[in-house]
């Protein structure tokens, strides 16, 4: 049971209803909790959309999945397994991230995943940062770091309010295709 009530659309000021349309957010538990403060919900989503526009959808999802795994954040992992499928992340790649094995990724994504994990755990070294600079521009590095930072905070917040999963049971850190299909059909 979540520690903050998930509001129904009728409990949210009408001027914010557009946030909950399929074209914008859809109906995710986290947003229904944030709706207790719709101004912050709206501003946070604008900030996130600005960050998201800085990277490819696949890159963004790889970063988020890596942060979720590094933080042991089951809710975020569960959500983004579903989202990442539509952004070009293969199930085998998700299983690799979930198992902590980045070796199957090309050099650019390998260093991206190492960097995301290092930022999420507070263990960035000069070597990891230098490797990232060979593959990404300074503007991209800022966006990557801020997405990691946002999702570290979000992982902590979700744990604090104890959000349940959408779609039932946890998909697992190394999900099988059949499990994903059954939970997110």
mmCIF file with all atom_site columns, C-alpha atoms in Angstrom:
data_model
loop_
_atom_site.group_PDB
_atom_site.id
_atom_site.type_symbol
_atom_site.label_atom_id
_atom_site.label_alt_id
_atom_site.label_comp_id
_atom_site.label_asym_id
_atom_site.label_entity_id
_atom_site.label_seq_id
_atom_site.pdbx_PDB_ins_code
_atom_site.Cartn_x
_atom_site.Cartn_y
_atom_site.Cartn_z
_atom_site.occupancy
_atom_site.B_iso_or_equiv
_atom_site.pdbx_formal_charge
_atom_site.auth_seq_id
_atom_site.auth_comp_id
_atom_site.auth_asym_id
_atom_site.auth_atom_id
_atom_site.pdbx_PDB_model_num
ATOM 1   C CA . UNK A 1 1   ? 0.000   0.000   0.000   1.00 0.00 ? 1   UNK A CA 1
ATOM 2   C CA . UNK A 1 2   ? 1.452   3.313   -1.037  1.00 0.00 ? 2   UNK A CA 1
ATOM 3   C CA . UNK A 1 3   ? 2.179   5.846   1.698   1.00 0.00 ? 3   UNK A CA 1
ATOM 4   C CA . UNK A 1 4   ? 0.603   8.645   -0.363  1.00 0.00 ? 4   UNK A CA 1
ATOM 5   C CA . UNK A 1 5   ? -2.747  8.111   -2.019  1.00 0.00 ? 5   UNK A CA 1
ATOM 6   C CA . UNK A 1 6   ? -2.778  7.772   -5.798  1.00 0.00 ? 6   UNK A CA 1
ATOM 7   C CA . UNK A 1 7   ? -5.241  10.432  -6.838  1.00 0.00 ? 7   UNK A CA 1
ATOM 8   C CA . UNK A 1 8   ? -7.995  9.802   -9.343  1.00 0.00 ? 8   UNK A CA 1
ATOM 9   C CA . UNK A 1 9   ? -8.349  12.206  -12.244 1.00 0.00 ? 9   UNK A CA 1
ATOM 10  C CA . UNK A 1 10  ? -11.416 13.748  -10.576 1.00 0.00 ? 10  UNK A CA 1
ATOM 11  C CA . UNK A 1 11  ? -9.263  14.667  -7.555  1.00 0.00 ? 11  UNK A CA 1
ATOM 12  C CA . UNK A 1 12  ? -6.836  16.667  -9.698  1.00 0.00 ? 12  UNK A CA 1
ATOM 13  C CA . UNK A 1 13  ? -7.561  20.235  -10.834 1.00 0.00 ? 13  UNK A CA 1
ATOM 14  C CA . UNK A 1 14  ? -9.040  20.130  -14.330 1.00 0.00 ? 14  UNK A CA 1
ATOM 15  C CA . UNK A 1 15  ? -6.319  22.391  -15.748 1.00 0.00 ? 15  UNK A CA 1
ATOM 16  C CA . UNK A 1 16  ? -3.856  19.514  -15.168 1.00 0.00 ? 16  UNK A CA 1
ATOM 17  C CA . UNK A 1 17  ? -5.943  16.702  -16.679 1.00 0.00 ? 17  UNK A CA 1
ATOM 18  C CA . UNK A 1 18  ? -4.011  16.974  -19.953 1.00 0.00 ? 18  UNK A CA 1
ATOM 19  C CA . UNK A 1 19  ? -0.995  15.502  -18.149 1.00 0.00 ? 19  UNK A CA 1
ATOM 20  C CA . UNK A 1 20  ? -2.812  12.193  -17.808 1.00 0.00 ? 20  UNK A CA 1
ATOM 21  C CA . UNK A 1 21  ? -3.756  11.653  -21.428 1.00 0.00 ? 21  UNK A CA 1
ATOM 22  C CA . UNK A 1 22  ? -2.145  8.839   -23.404 1.00 0.00 ? 22  UNK A CA 1
ATOM 23  C CA . UNK A 1 23  ? -0.498  11.444  -25.614 1.00 0.00 ? 23  UNK A CA 1
ATOM 24  C CA . UNK A 1 24  ? 1.272   12.925  -22.615 1.00 0.00 ? 24  UNK A CA 1
ATOM 25  C CA . UNK A 1 25  ? 1.833   10.556  -19.660 1.00 0.00 ? 25  UNK A CA 1
ATOM 26  C CA . UNK A 1 26  ? -0.800  7.937   -19.519 1.00 0.00 ? 26  UNK A CA 1
ATOM 27  C CA . UNK A 1 27  ? -1.758  6.572   -16.134 1.00 0.00 ? 27  UNK A CA 1
ATOM 28  C CA . UNK A 1 28  ? 1.346   5.784   -14.073 1.00 0.00 ? 28  UNK A CA 1
ATOM 29  C CA . UNK A 1 29  ? 1.203   5.457   -10.295 1.00 0.00 ? 29  UNK A CA 1
ATOM 30  C CA . UNK A 1 30  ? 4.074   7.866   -9.712  1.00 0.00 ? 30  UNK A CA 1
ATOM 31  C CA . UNK A 1 31  ? 2.283   10.689  -11.525 1.00 0.00 ? 31  UNK A CA 1
ATOM 32  C CA . UNK A 1 32  ? -0.938  10.068  -9.625  1.00 0.00 ? 32  UNK A CA 1
ATOM 33  C CA . UNK A 1 33  ? 1.035   10.493  -6.390  1.00 0.00 ? 33  UNK A CA 1
ATOM 34  C CA . UNK A 1 34  ? 2.835   13.601  -7.648  1.00 0.00 ? 34  UNK A CA 1
ATOM 35  C CA . UNK A 1 35  ? -0.579  15.027  -8.541  1.00 0.00 ? 35  UNK A CA 1
ATOM 36  C CA . UNK A 1 36  ? -0.945  16.028  -4.883  1.00 0.00 ? 36  UNK A CA 1
ATOM 37  C CA . UNK A 1 37  ? 1.182   18.962  -6.033  1.00 0.00 ? 37  UNK A CA 1
ATOM 38  C CA . UNK A 1 38  ? 0.225   19.453  -9.691  1.00 0.00 ? 38  UNK A CA 1
ATOM 39  C CA . UNK A 1 39  ? 2.449   22.501  -10.166 1.00 0.00 ? 39  UNK A CA 1
ATOM 40  C CA . UNK A 1 40  ? 5.505   20.459  -9.243  1.00 0.00 ? 40  UNK A CA 1
ATOM 41  C CA . UNK A 1 41  ? 4.285   17.552  -11.377 1.00 0.00 ? 41  UNK A CA 1
ATOM 42  C CA . UNK A 1 42  ? 3.957   19.826  -14.394 1.00 0.00 ? 42  UNK A CA 1
ATOM 43  C CA . UNK A 1 43  ? 7.317   21.565  -13.842 1.00 0.00 ? 43  UNK A CA 1
ATOM 44  C CA . UNK A 1 44  ? 9.110   18.254  -13.237 1.00 0.00 ? 44  UNK A CA 1
ATOM 45  C CA . UNK A 1 45  ? 7.717   16.819  -16.452 1.00 0.00 ? 45  UNK A CA 1
ATOM 46  C CA . UNK A 1 46  ? 8.828   19.890  -18.398 1.00 0.00 ? 46  UNK A CA 1
ATOM 47  C CA . UNK A 1 47  ? 12.331  19.498  -16.946 1.00 0.00 ? 47  UNK A CA 1
ATOM 48  C CA . UNK A 1 48  ? 12.408  15.794  -17.791 1.00 0.00 ? 48  UNK A CA 1
ATOM 49  C CA . UNK A 1 49  ? 11.194  16.390  -21.323 1.00 0.00 ? 49  UNK A CA 1
ATOM 50  C CA . UNK A 1 50  ? 13.992  18.910  -21.810 1.00 0.00 ? 50  UNK A CA 1
ATOM 51  C CA . UNK A 1 51  ? 16.533  16.368  -20.548 1.00 0.00 ? 51  UNK A CA 1
ATOM 52  C CA . UNK A 1 52  ? 15.037  13.577  -22.646 1.00 0.00 ? 52  UNK A CA 1
ATOM 53  C CA . UNK A 1 53  ? 15.274  15.695  -25.795 1.00 0.00 ? 53  UNK A CA 1
ATOM 54  C CA . UNK A 1 54  ? 19.065  15.847  -25.367 1.00 0.00 ? 54  UNK A CA 1
ATOM 55  C CA . UNK A 1 55  ? 19.619  12.114  -25.932 1.00 0.00 ? 55  UNK A CA 1
ATOM 56  C CA . UNK A 1 56  ? 18.232  9.431   -28.186 1.00 0.00 ? 56  UNK A CA 1
ATOM 57  C CA . UNK A 1 57  ? 15.313  7.500   -26.685 1.00 0.00 ? 57  UNK A CA 1
ATOM 58  C CA . UNK A 1 58  ? 17.444  4.337   -26.603 1.00 0.00 ? 58  UNK A CA 1
ATOM 59  C CA . UNK A 1 59  ? 20.325  6.085   -24.816 1.00 0.00 ? 59  UNK A CA 1
ATOM 60  C CA . UNK A 1 60  ? 17.936  7.556   -22.256 1.00 0.00 ? 60  UNK A CA 1
ATOM 61  C CA . UNK A 1 61  ? 16.385  4.154   -21.533 1.00 0.00 ? 61  UNK A CA 1
ATOM 62  C CA . UNK A 1 62  ? 19.767  2.450   -21.218 1.00 0.00 ? 62  UNK A CA 1
ATOM 63  C CA . UNK A 1 63  ? 20.755  5.066   -18.651 1.00 0.00 ? 63  UNK A CA 1
ATOM 64  C CA . UNK A 1 64  ? 17.514  4.735   -16.694 1.00 0.00 ? 64  UNK A CA 1
ATOM 65  C CA . UNK A 1 65  ? 17.673  0.941   -16.623 1.00 0.00 ? 65  UNK A CA 1
ATOM 66  C CA . UNK A 1 66  ? 21.279  1.092   -15.438 1.00 0.00 ? 66  UNK A CA 1
ATOM 67  C CA . UNK A 1 67  ? 20.405  3.524   -12.657 1.00 0.00 ? 67  UNK A CA 1
ATOM 68  C CA . UNK A 1 68  ? 17.429  1.428   -11.579 1.00 0.00 ? 68  UNK A CA 1
ATOM 69  C CA . UNK A 1 69  ? 19.593  -1.691  -11.381 1.00 0.00 ? 69  UNK A CA 1
ATOM 70  C CA . UNK A 1 70  ? 22.466  0.089   -9.616  1.00 0.00 ? 70  UNK A CA 1
ATOM 71  C CA . UNK A 1 71  ? 20.037  1.432   -7.006  1.00 0.00 ? 71  UNK A CA 1
ATOM 72  C CA . UNK A 1 72  ? 18.054  -1.804  -6.690  1.00 0.00 ? 72  UNK A CA 1
ATOM 73  C CA . UNK A 1 73  ? 14.965  0.206   -7.647  1.00 0.00 ? 73  UNK A CA 1
ATOM 74  C CA . UNK A 1 74  ? 12.425  -2.406  -8.645  1.00 0.00 ? 74  UNK A CA 1
ATOM 75  C CA . UNK A 1 75  ? 9.615   0.046   -9.507  1.00 0.00 ? 75  UNK A CA 1
ATOM 76  C CA . UNK A 1 76  ? 11.750  2.033   -11.957 1.00 0.00 ? 76  UNK A CA 1
ATOM 77  C CA . UNK A 1 77  ? 13.221  -1.124  -13.468 1.00 0.00 ? 77  UNK A CA 1
ATOM 78  C CA . UNK A 1 78  ? 9.765   -2.608  -13.911 1.00 0.00 ? 78  UNK A CA 1
ATOM 79  C CA . UNK A 1 79  ? 8.408   0.560   -15.540 1.00 0.00 ? 79  UNK A CA 1
ATOM 80  C CA . UNK A 1 80  ? 11.316  1.003   -17.885 1.00 0.00 ? 80  UNK A CA 1
ATOM 81  C CA . UNK A 1 81  ? 11.502  -2.602  -19.032 1.00 0.00 ? 81  UNK A CA 1
ATOM 82  C CA . UNK A 1 82  ? 8.124   -1.886  -20.589 1.00 0.00 ? 82  UNK A CA 1
ATOM 83  C CA . UNK A 1 83  ? 9.087   1.549   -21.921 1.00 0.00 ? 83  UNK A CA 1
ATOM 84  C CA . UNK A 1 84  ? 12.541  0.519   -23.214 1.00 0.00 ? 84  UNK A CA 1
ATOM 85  C CA . UNK A 1 85  ? 11.100  -2.170  -25.491 1.00 0.00 ? 85  UNK A CA 1
ATOM 86  C CA . UNK A 1 86  ? 9.554   0.553   -27.639 1.00 0.00 ? 86  UNK A CA 1
ATOM 87  C CA . UNK A 1 87  ? 12.810  2.541   -27.682 1.00 0.00 ? 87  UNK A CA 1
ATOM 88  C CA . UNK A 1 88  ? 15.001  -0.129  -29.265 1.00 0.00 ? 88  UNK A CA 1
ATOM 89  C CA . UNK A 1 89  ? 16.353  -1.908  -26.189 1.00 0.00 ? 89  UNK A CA 1
ATOM 90  C CA . UNK A 1 90  ? 16.259  -5.669  -26.682 1.00 0.00 ? 90  UNK A CA 1
ATOM 91  C CA . UNK A 1 91  ? 15.260  -8.074  -23.916 1.00 0.00 ? 91  UNK A CA 1
ATOM 92  C CA . UNK A 1 92  ? 18.724  -9.641  -23.996 1.00 0.00 ? 92  UNK A CA 1
ATOM 93  C CA . UNK A 1 93  ? 20.230  -6.190  -23.399 1.00 0.00 ? 93  UNK A CA 1
ATOM 94  C CA . UNK A 1 94  ? 17.904  -5.634  -20.450 1.00 0.00 ? 94  UNK A CA 1
ATOM 95  C CA . UNK A 1 95  ? 18.921  -8.996  -19.021 1.00 0.00 ? 95  UNK A CA 1
ATOM 96  C CA . UNK A 1 96  ? 22.579  -8.014  -19.434 1.00 0.00 ? 96  UNK A CA 1
ATOM 97  C CA . UNK A 1 97  ? 22.057  -4.732  -17.582 1.00 0.00 ? 97  UNK A CA 1
ATOM 98  C CA . UNK A 1 98  ? 19.982  -6.500  -14.938 1.00 0.00 ? 98  UNK A CA 1
ATOM 99  C CA . UNK A 1 99  ? 22.795  -8.999  -14.474 1.00 0.00 ? 99  UNK A CA 1
ATOM 100 C CA . UNK A 1 100 ? 25.484  -6.295  -14.380 1.00 0.00 ? 100 UNK A CA 1
ATOM 101 C CA . UNK A 1 101 ? 27.191  -7.427  -17.598 1.00 0.00 ? 101 UNK A CA 1
ATOM 102 C CA . UNK A 1 102 ? 27.829  -4.580  -20.040 1.00 0.00 ? 102 UNK A CA 1
ATOM 103 C CA . UNK A 1 103 ? 30.342  -6.527  -22.157 1.00 0.00 ? 103 UNK A CA 1
ATOM 104 C CA . UNK A 1 104 ? 27.908  -7.187  -25.021 1.00 0.00 ? 104 UNK A CA 1
ATOM 105 C CA . UNK A 1 105 ? 27.401  -3.500  -25.764 1.00 0.00 ? 105 UNK A CA 1
ATOM 106 C CA . UNK A 1 106 ? 29.472  -1.555  -28.280 1.00 0.00 ? 106 UNK A CA 1
ATOM 107 C CA . UNK A 1 107 ? 32.216  0.709   -26.924 1.00 0.00 ? 107 UNK A CA 1
ATOM 108 C CA . UNK A 1 108 ? 30.061  3.849   -26.841 1.00 0.00 ? 108 UNK A CA 1
ATOM 109 C CA . UNK A 1 109 ? 27.209  2.210   -24.937 1.00 0.00 ? 109 UNK A CA 1
ATOM 110 C CA . UNK A 1 110 ? 29.600  0.236   -22.721 1.00 0.00 ? 110 UNK A CA 1
ATOM 111 C CA . UNK A 1 111 ? 31.162  3.428   -21.395 1.00 0.00 ? 111 UNK A CA 1
ATOM 112 C CA . UNK A 1 112 ? 27.719  5.043   -21.130 1.00 0.00 ? 112 UNK A CA 1
ATOM 113 C CA . UNK A 1 113 ? 26.499  2.211   -18.909 1.00 0.00 ? 113 UNK A CA 1
ATOM 114 C CA . UNK A 1 114 ? 29.680  2.251   -16.816 1.00 0.00 ? 114 UNK A CA 1
ATOM 115 C CA . UNK A 1 115 ? 29.347  5.998   -16.344 1.00 0.00 ? 115 UNK A CA 1
ATOM 116 C CA . UNK A 1 116 ? 25.636  5.826   -15.453 1.00 0.00 ? 116 UNK A CA 1
ATOM 117 C CA . UNK A 1 117 ? 26.352  3.125   -12.885 1.00 0.00 ? 117 UNK A CA 1
ATOM 118 C CA . UNK A 1 118 ? 29.304  5.077   -11.471 1.00 0.00 ? 118 UNK A CA 1
ATOM 119 C CA . UNK A 1 119 ? 27.285  8.283   -11.118 1.00 0.00 ? 119 UNK A CA 1
ATOM 120 C CA . UNK A 1 120 ? 24.390  6.355   -9.541  1.00 0.00 ? 120 UNK A CA 1
ATOM 121 C CA . UNK A 1 121 ? 26.692  4.802   -6.954  1.00 0.00 ? 121 UNK A CA 1
ATOM 122 C CA . UNK A 1 122 ? 28.864  7.880   -6.432  1.00 0.00 ? 122 UNK A CA 1
ATOM 123 C CA . UNK A 1 123 ? 31.978  6.176   -7.810  1.00 0.00 ? 123 UNK A CA 1
ATOM 124 C CA . UNK A 1 124 ? 32.964  8.141   -10.923 1.00 0.00 ? 124 UNK A CA 1
ATOM 125 C CA . UNK A 1 125 ? 36.683  7.938   -11.600 1.00 0.00 ? 125 UNK A CA 1
ATOM 126 C CA . UNK A 1 126 ? 38.806  10.111  -13.880 1.00 0.00 ? 126 UNK A CA 1
ATOM 127 C CA . UNK A 1 127 ? 39.227  7.066   -16.134 1.00 0.00 ? 127 UNK A CA 1
ATOM 128 C CA . UNK A 1 128 ? 35.475  6.499   -16.554 1.00 0.00 ? 128 UNK A CA 1
ATOM 129 C CA . UNK A 1 129 ? 34.866  10.191  -17.155 1.00 0.00 ? 129 UNK A CA 1
ATOM 130 C CA . UNK A 1 130 ? 37.681  10.400  -19.710 1.00 0.00 ? 130 UNK A CA 1
ATOM 131 C CA . UNK A 1 131 ? 36.299  7.364   -21.543 1.00 0.00 ? 131 UNK A CA 1
ATOM 132 C CA . UNK A 1 132 ? 32.871  9.005   -21.677 1.00 0.00 ? 132 UNK A CA 1
ATOM 133 C CA . UNK A 1 133 ? 34.403  12.153  -23.166 1.00 0.00 ? 133 UNK A CA 1
ATOM 134 C CA . UNK A 1 134 ? 35.688  10.143  -26.125 1.00 0.00 ? 134 UNK A CA 1
ATOM 135 C CA . UNK A 1 135 ? 32.153  9.113   -27.097 1.00 0.00 ? 135 UNK A CA 1
ATOM 136 C CA . UNK A 1 136 ? 29.890  11.949  -25.957 1.00 0.00 ? 136 UNK A CA 1
ATOM 137 C CA . UNK A 1 137 ? 29.917  15.737  -26.246 1.00 0.00 ? 137 UNK A CA 1
ATOM 138 C CA . UNK A 1 138 ? 30.054  17.929  -23.139 1.00 0.00 ? 138 UNK A CA 1
ATOM 139 C CA . UNK A 1 139 ? 26.358  18.798  -23.663 1.00 0.00 ? 139 UNK A CA 1
ATOM 140 C CA . UNK A 1 140 ? 25.465  15.097  -23.764 1.00 0.00 ? 140 UNK A CA 1
ATOM 141 C CA . UNK A 1 141 ? 27.561  14.425  -20.651 1.00 0.00 ? 141 UNK A CA 1
ATOM 142 C CA . UNK A 1 142 ? 25.617  17.117  -18.787 1.00 0.00 ? 142 UNK A CA 1
ATOM 143 C CA . UNK A 1 143 ? 22.317  15.557  -19.892 1.00 0.00 ? 143 UNK A CA 1
ATOM 144 C CA . UNK A 1 144 ? 23.462  12.030  -18.998 1.00 0.00 ? 144 UNK A CA 1
ATOM 145 C CA . UNK A 1 145 ? 24.625  13.126  -15.556 1.00 0.00 ? 145 UNK A CA 1
ATOM 146 C CA . UNK A 1 146 ? 21.415  15.018  -14.833 1.00 0.00 ? 146 UNK A CA 1
ATOM 147 C CA . UNK A 1 147 ? 19.217  12.118  -15.965 1.00 0.00 ? 147 UNK A CA 1
ATOM 148 C CA . UNK A 1 148 ? 21.190  9.809   -13.683 1.00 0.00 ? 148 UNK A CA 1
ATOM 149 C CA . UNK A 1 149 ? 20.879  12.304  -10.848 1.00 0.00 ? 149 UNK A CA 1
ATOM 150 C CA . UNK A 1 150 ? 17.140  12.698  -11.390 1.00 0.00 ? 150 UNK A CA 1
ATOM 151 C CA . UNK A 1 151 ? 16.544  8.948   -11.419 1.00 0.00 ? 151 UNK A CA 1
ATOM 152 C CA . UNK A 1 152 ? 18.669  8.343   -8.318  1.00 0.00 ? 152 UNK A CA 1
ATOM 153 C CA . UNK A 1 153 ? 16.434  10.804  -6.499  1.00 0.00 ? 153 UNK A CA 1
ATOM 154 C CA . UNK A 1 154 ? 13.322  9.305   -8.048  1.00 0.00 ? 154 UNK A CA 1
ATOM 155 C CA . UNK A 1 155 ? 14.359  5.809   -6.989  1.00 0.00 ? 155 UNK A CA 1
ATOM 156 C CA . UNK A 1 156 ? 14.741  7.045   -3.421  1.00 0.00 ? 156 UNK A CA 1
ATOM 157 C CA . UNK A 1 157 ? 11.404  8.857   -3.550  1.00 0.00 ? 157 UNK A CA 1
ATOM 158 C CA . UNK A 1 158 ? 9.513   5.859   -4.954  1.00 0.00 ? 158 UNK A CA 1
ATOM 159 C CA . UNK A 1 159 ? 10.922  3.703   -2.151  1.00 0.00 ? 159 UNK A CA 1
ATOM 160 C CA . UNK A 1 160 ? 9.873   6.344   0.394   1.00 0.00 ? 160 UNK A CA 1
ATOM 161 C CA . UNK A 1 161 ? 6.238   6.349   -0.774  1.00 0.00 ? 161 UNK A CA 1
ATOM 162 C CA . UNK A 1 162 ? 6.254   2.574   -1.378  1.00 0.00 ? 162 UNK A CA 1
ATOM 163 C CA . UNK A 1 163 ? 4.627   2.542   -4.807  1.00 0.00 ? 163 UNK A CA 1
ATOM 164 C CA . UNK A 1 164 ? 3.206   -0.720  -6.121  1.00 0.00 ? 164 UNK A CA 1
ATOM 165 C CA . UNK A 1 165 ? 3.977   -1.927  -9.638  1.00 0.00 ? 165 UNK A CA 1
ATOM 166 C CA . UNK A 1 166 ? 1.648   -1.332  -12.511 1.00 0.00 ? 166 UNK A CA 1
ATOM 167 C CA . UNK A 1 167 ? 0.728   -4.655  -14.056 1.00 0.00 ? 167 UNK A CA 1
ATOM 168 C CA . UNK A 1 168 ? 1.120   -6.886  -11.032 1.00 0.00 ? 168 UNK A CA 1
ATOM 169 C CA . UNK A 1 169 ? 4.261   -8.792  -10.145 1.00 0.00 ? 169 UNK A CA 1
ATOM 170 C CA . UNK A 1 170 ? 7.860   -7.596  -10.587 1.00 0.00 ? 170 UNK A CA 1
ATOM 171 C CA . UNK A 1 171 ? 9.199   -8.406  -14.043 1.00 0.00 ? 171 UNK A CA 1
ATOM 172 C CA . UNK A 1 172 ? 12.580  -9.444  -12.576 1.00 0.00 ? 172 UNK A CA 1
ATOM 173 C CA . UNK A 1 173 ? 16.131  -8.220  -13.083 1.00 0.00 ? 173 UNK A CA 1
ATOM 174 C CA . UNK A 1 174 ? 16.761  -10.668 -15.933 1.00 0.00 ? 174 UNK A CA 1
ATOM 175 C CA . UNK A 1 175 ? 13.322  -10.925 -17.507 1.00 0.00 ? 175 UNK A CA 1
ATOM 176 C CA . UNK A 1 176 ? 12.369  -13.508 -20.075 1.00 0.00 ? 176 UNK A CA 1
ATOM 177 C CA . UNK A 1 177 ? 10.473  -12.528 -23.218 1.00 0.00 ? 177 UNK A CA 1
ATOM 178 C CA . UNK A 1 178 ? 7.422   -14.495 -22.100 1.00 0.00 ? 178 UNK A CA 1
ATOM 179 C CA . UNK A 1 179 ? 7.298   -12.747 -18.739 1.00 0.00 ? 179 UNK A CA 1
ATOM 180 C CA . UNK A 1 180 ? 7.557   -9.330  -20.367 1.00 0.00 ? 180 UNK A CA 1
ATOM 181 C CA . UNK A 1 181 ? 4.819   -10.168 -22.837 1.00 0.00 ? 181 UNK A CA 1
ATOM 182 C CA . UNK A 1 182 ? 2.503   -11.465 -20.124 1.00 0.00 ? 182 UNK A CA 1
ATOM 183 C CA . UNK A 1 183 ? 2.982   -8.402  -17.907 1.00 0.00 ? 183 UNK A CA 1
ATOM 184 C CA . UNK A 1 184 ? 3.024   -5.727  -20.589 1.00 0.00 ? 184 UNK A CA 1
ATOM 185 C CA . UNK A 1 185 ? 0.846   -7.125  -23.384 1.00 0.00 ? 185 UNK A CA 1
#
